[in-house]
C-alpha cells in the first residue's frame, strides 16, 4: 500500500510540474509575440480605423487646395477628416503611408514615389491637367515654343515644369540644345529684370492686375501643344484603402462638393476660403480663375482623370530618365472609386451642380 500511494504522489507532482511548465512556455510565447516588430502596425491600424483620418496637402494653404478647404469648412465630409498643409516635406508621399492618410500632390511626385515602392494608390485628380506654363513679357514678342530657341529660360531643376517643358519641345521637334536653361531663375522678378527671356512656373503664380508688380505677359501652355498629364492627384496609403474603402468614397464626394462650392459663386466662396488660404480676396479670386480649366476642363467631371494622361506622364518621366517603371500603372492608379461616387450620387455631375462662376 505505501508503495502505491508513493507512486500516486509522484504522478500528482509530475502533473503539477507539467502544468507549470506548459504555463511558463505559454507566457514566454506570449511575451515573444508582443515583442515582435510586426505587431506595431496592428496597433497603428487600430487607431486609424477608429480615429479621424488625415487629408494632407503638399504645399501651403491656397487656391490650389480650395476644394479640400471648402469641403472642410462647409462640413461636406461625413467622416472625421482633419485637413492640414505639409509644405516643404521632401518625403510627402512616404508621409502619407506612415500616417495611413490621404494626400494631394503633383502627379509627377506621386508616380515617382510609387515607382520607388511606396505603397500608395491614386484615386482621383485635383488638377486634371498640368498647371505648368511658360511666361514671357508681352513686349518680347515671344509667343510660341519655337520662339524660345536660342533664348534664356528660367526653371527649377527636376521640377514638373522642367520635365513638361522638355517633353513639349521634344514633341514639337525643337532643338532643346539651343535653349539656355538657367536654374533657380523661375521667378517673375527675374523675368521683369530681363535676367531671362522666359520662365517656367505654375499658371496661378503670375501677378494679378491689381498687383504693383503686374506686367503684361504672354503665356505658352503645354496643353495647347498636346502635352496632357495629371497635374495634382489625390492618393491614399494602400493600408487605408484596404481597411476603409467607404471612407475613401466619402472623402472624394466631399471634395467634389467642395470644388463646386468654390466655383459656383465667388461672392459666397471667396470670403470663406480667403482666411485659411492667407490671401486677399482679390488674389484668391484671381488664382481660382487661372486654375479653373484645370479643375474642370470642358466636357469633363471634377476629379475624373483618364488613362491616356497617366500614360503620357509615365512616358515623359521615362524620357527625362527620372525613374524606372518598376510598378505598372494598373497597380498604381484606381479609377473605380470616383466612378462609383458619381454612380451613387449622379447629382454631383448634373448641370445644376456646376455652373459658371458668378
mmCIF file of N, CA, C and O in Angstrom, residues 25-60:
data_model
loop_
_atom_site.group_PDB
_atom_site.id
_atom_site.type_symbol
_atom_site.label_atom_id
_atom_site.label_comp_id
_atom_site.label_asym_id
_atom_site.label_seq_id
_atom_site.Cartn_x
_atom_site.Cartn_y
_atom_site.Cartn_z
ATOM 1 N N UNK A 25 5.807 28.094 -20.647
ATOM 2 C CA UNK A 25 6.056 28.161 -22.090
ATOM 3 C C UNK A 25 5.071 29.098 -22.768
ATOM 4 O O UNK A 25 5.420 29.900 -23.640
ATOM 5 N N UNK A 26 3.801 29.028 -22.340
ATOM 6 C CA UNK A 26 2.776 29.899 -22.921
ATOM 7 C C UNK A 26 3.073 31.367 -22.656
ATOM 8 O O UNK A 26 2.923 32.227 -23.526
ATOM 9 N N UNK A 27 3.506 31.652 -21.424
ATOM 10 C CA UNK A 27 3.829 33.046 -21.075
ATOM 11 C C UNK A 27 5.009 33.560 -21.888
ATOM 12 O O UNK A 27 5.016 34.693 -22.362
ATOM 13 N N UNK A 28 6.024 32.701 -22.035
ATOM 14 C CA UNK A 28 7.192 33.109 -22.833
ATOM 15 C C UNK A 28 6.786 33.349 -24.279
ATOM 16 O O UNK A 28 7.187 34.331 -24.914
ATOM 17 N N UNK A 29 5.936 32.459 -24.811
ATOM 18 C CA UNK A 29 5.474 32.635 -26.196
ATOM 19 C C UNK A 29 4.694 33.918 -26.375
ATOM 20 O O UNK A 29 4.858 34.634 -27.365
ATOM 21 N N UNK A 30 3.835 34.230 -25.398
ATOM 22 C CA UNK A 30 3.057 35.468 -25.478
ATOM 23 C C UNK A 30 3.963 36.687 -25.437
ATOM 24 O O UNK A 30 3.776 37.654 -26.184
ATOM 25 N N UNK A 31 4.978 36.624 -24.567
ATOM 26 C CA UNK A 31 5.909 37.754 -24.474
ATOM 27 C C UNK A 31 6.656 37.947 -25.785
ATOM 28 O O UNK A 31 6.831 39.077 -26.269
ATOM 29 N N UNK A 32 7.110 36.850 -26.384
ATOM 30 C CA UNK A 32 7.825 36.963 -27.665
ATOM 31 C C UNK A 32 6.917 37.503 -28.756
ATOM 32 O O UNK A 32 7.343 38.295 -29.603
ATOM 33 N N UNK A 33 5.646 37.104 -28.749
ATOM 34 C CA UNK A 33 4.699 37.597 -29.755
ATOM 35 C C UNK A 33 4.505 39.102 -29.637
ATOM 36 O O UNK A 33 4.481 39.830 -30.626
ATOM 37 N N UNK A 34 4.397 39.572 -28.382
ATOM 38 C CA UNK A 34 4.187 41.012 -28.177
ATOM 39 C C UNK A 34 5.414 41.824 -28.555
ATOM 40 O O UNK A 34 5.319 42.988 -28.930
ATOM 41 N N UNK A 35 6.594 41.188 -28.448
ATOM 42 C CA UNK A 35 7.827 41.910 -28.754
ATOM 43 C C UNK A 35 8.174 41.883 -30.229
ATOM 44 O O UNK A 35 9.082 42.570 -30.672
ATOM 45 N N UNK A 36 7.451 41.109 -31.039
ATOM 46 C CA UNK A 36 7.754 41.056 -32.473
ATOM 47 C C UNK A 36 7.526 42.406 -33.125
ATOM 48 O O UNK A 36 6.525 43.071 -32.873
ATOM 49 N N UNK A 37 8.450 42.884 -34.003
ATOM 50 C CA UNK A 37 8.301 44.196 -34.642
ATOM 51 C C UNK A 37 7.023 44.336 -35.436
ATOM 52 O O UNK A 37 6.429 45.391 -35.477
ATOM 53 N N UNK A 38 6.554 43.231 -36.079
ATOM 54 C CA UNK A 38 5.385 43.376 -36.924
ATOM 55 C C UNK A 38 4.101 43.577 -36.133
ATOM 56 O O UNK A 38 3.040 43.787 -36.699
ATOM 57 N N UNK A 39 4.175 43.530 -34.808
ATOM 58 C CA UNK A 39 2.981 43.797 -34.003
ATOM 59 C C UNK A 39 2.648 45.278 -33.986
ATOM 60 O O UNK A 39 1.519 45.664 -33.762
ATOM 61 N N UNK A 40 3.659 46.143 -34.236
ATOM 62 C CA UNK A 40 3.436 47.588 -34.171
ATOM 63 C C UNK A 40 2.406 48.091 -35.172
ATOM 64 O O UNK A 40 1.524 48.858 -34.807
ATOM 65 N N UNK A 41 2.452 47.682 -36.471
ATOM 66 C CA UNK A 41 1.445 48.172 -37.416
ATOM 67 C C UNK A 41 0.022 47.806 -37.026
ATOM 68 O O UNK A 41 -0.904 48.507 -37.380
ATOM 69 N N UNK A 42 -0.156 46.710 -36.291
ATOM 70 C CA UNK A 42 -1.509 46.333 -35.883
ATOM 71 C C UNK A 42 -2.087 47.390 -34.969
ATOM 72 O O UNK A 42 -3.223 47.813 -35.097
ATOM 73 N N UNK A 43 -1.270 47.868 -34.019
ATOM 74 C CA UNK A 43 -1.746 48.926 -33.128
ATOM 75 C C UNK A 43 -2.015 50.196 -33.906
ATOM 76 O O UNK A 43 -3.002 50.886 -33.666
ATOM 77 N N UNK A 44 -1.140 50.507 -34.875
ATOM 78 C CA UNK A 44 -1.352 51.716 -35.680
ATOM 79 C C UNK A 44 -2.624 51.592 -36.507
ATOM 80 O O UNK A 44 -3.396 52.533 -36.611
ATOM 81 N N UNK A 45 -2.854 50.411 -37.082
ATOM 82 C CA UNK A 45 -4.049 50.230 -37.899
ATOM 83 C C UNK A 45 -5.308 50.365 -37.062
ATOM 84 O O UNK A 45 -6.307 50.895 -37.497
ATOM 85 N N UNK A 46 -5.267 49.883 -35.808
ATOM 86 C CA UNK A 46 -6.428 50.010 -34.949
ATOM 87 C C UNK A 46 -6.778 51.472 -34.729
ATOM 88 O O UNK A 46 -7.932 51.868 -34.758
ATOM 89 N N UNK A 47 -5.752 52.312 -34.564
ATOM 90 C CA UNK A 47 -6.007 53.733 -34.317
ATOM 91 C C UNK A 47 -6.611 54.403 -35.535
ATOM 92 O O UNK A 47 -7.506 55.231 -35.412
ATOM 93 N N UNK A 48 -6.160 54.073 -36.768
ATOM 94 C CA UNK A 48 -6.710 54.785 -37.920
ATOM 95 C C UNK A 48 -8.049 54.203 -38.346
ATOM 96 O O UNK A 48 -8.776 54.818 -39.099
ATOM 97 N N UNK A 49 -8.399 53.028 -37.846
ATOM 98 C CA UNK A 49 -9.734 52.516 -38.130
ATOM 99 C C UNK A 49 -10.798 53.302 -37.374
ATOM 100 O O UNK A 49 -11.920 53.441 -37.814
ATOM 101 N N UNK A 50 -10.454 53.788 -36.181
ATOM 102 C CA UNK A 50 -11.465 54.400 -35.324
ATOM 103 C C UNK A 50 -11.335 55.909 -35.202
ATOM 104 O O UNK A 50 -12.297 56.585 -34.880
ATOM 105 N N UNK A 51 -10.136 56.480 -35.438
ATOM 106 C CA UNK A 51 -9.935 57.902 -35.241
ATOM 107 C C UNK A 51 -10.189 58.710 -36.493
ATOM 108 O O UNK A 51 -10.625 58.200 -37.517
ATOM 109 N N UNK A 52 -9.910 60.019 -36.382
ATOM 110 C CA UNK A 52 -10.071 60.914 -37.531
ATOM 111 C C UNK A 52 -9.015 60.588 -38.579
ATOM 112 O O UNK A 52 -7.887 60.222 -38.261
ATOM 113 N N UNK A 53 -9.407 60.717 -39.842
ATOM 114 C CA UNK A 53 -8.466 60.484 -40.926
ATOM 115 C C UNK A 53 -7.847 61.812 -41.332
ATOM 116 O O UNK A 53 -8.483 62.861 -41.240
ATOM 117 N N UNK A 54 -6.601 61.783 -41.794
ATOM 118 C CA UNK A 54 -5.900 62.994 -42.184
ATOM 119 C C UNK A 54 -5.917 63.155 -43.700
ATOM 120 O O UNK A 54 -5.652 62.200 -44.434
ATOM 121 N N UNK A 55 -6.202 64.375 -44.126
ATOM 122 C CA UNK A 55 -6.091 64.761 -45.532
ATOM 123 C C UNK A 55 -4.982 65.795 -45.597
ATOM 124 O O UNK A 55 -5.156 66.931 -45.145
ATOM 125 N N UNK A 56 -3.828 65.404 -46.115
ATOM 126 C CA UNK A 56 -2.637 66.246 -46.095
ATOM 127 C C UNK A 56 -2.399 66.891 -47.455
ATOM 128 O O UNK A 56 -2.538 66.238 -48.496
ATOM 129 N N UNK A 57 -2.019 68.154 -47.439
ATOM 130 C CA UNK A 57 -1.812 68.942 -48.648
ATOM 131 C C UNK A 57 -0.321 69.177 -48.850
ATOM 132 O O UNK A 57 0.366 69.646 -47.940
ATOM 133 N N UNK A 58 0.166 68.886 -50.036
ATOM 134 C CA UNK A 58 1.591 69.062 -50.339
ATOM 135 C C UNK A 58 1.844 70.514 -50.744
ATOM 136 O O UNK A 58 2.015 70.834 -51.924
ATOM 137 N N UNK A 59 1.889 71.381 -49.766
ATOM 138 C CA UNK A 59 2.107 72.803 -50.021
ATOM 139 C C UNK A 59 1.365 73.650 -49.012
ATOM 140 O O UNK A 59 0.727 73.143 -48.089
ATOM 141 N N UNK A 60 1.459 74.955 -49.194
ATOM 142 C CA UNK A 60 0.776 75.892 -48.298
ATOM 143 C C UNK A 60 -0.691 76.011 -48.685
ATOM 144 O O UNK A 60 -1.069 75.793 -49.843
#
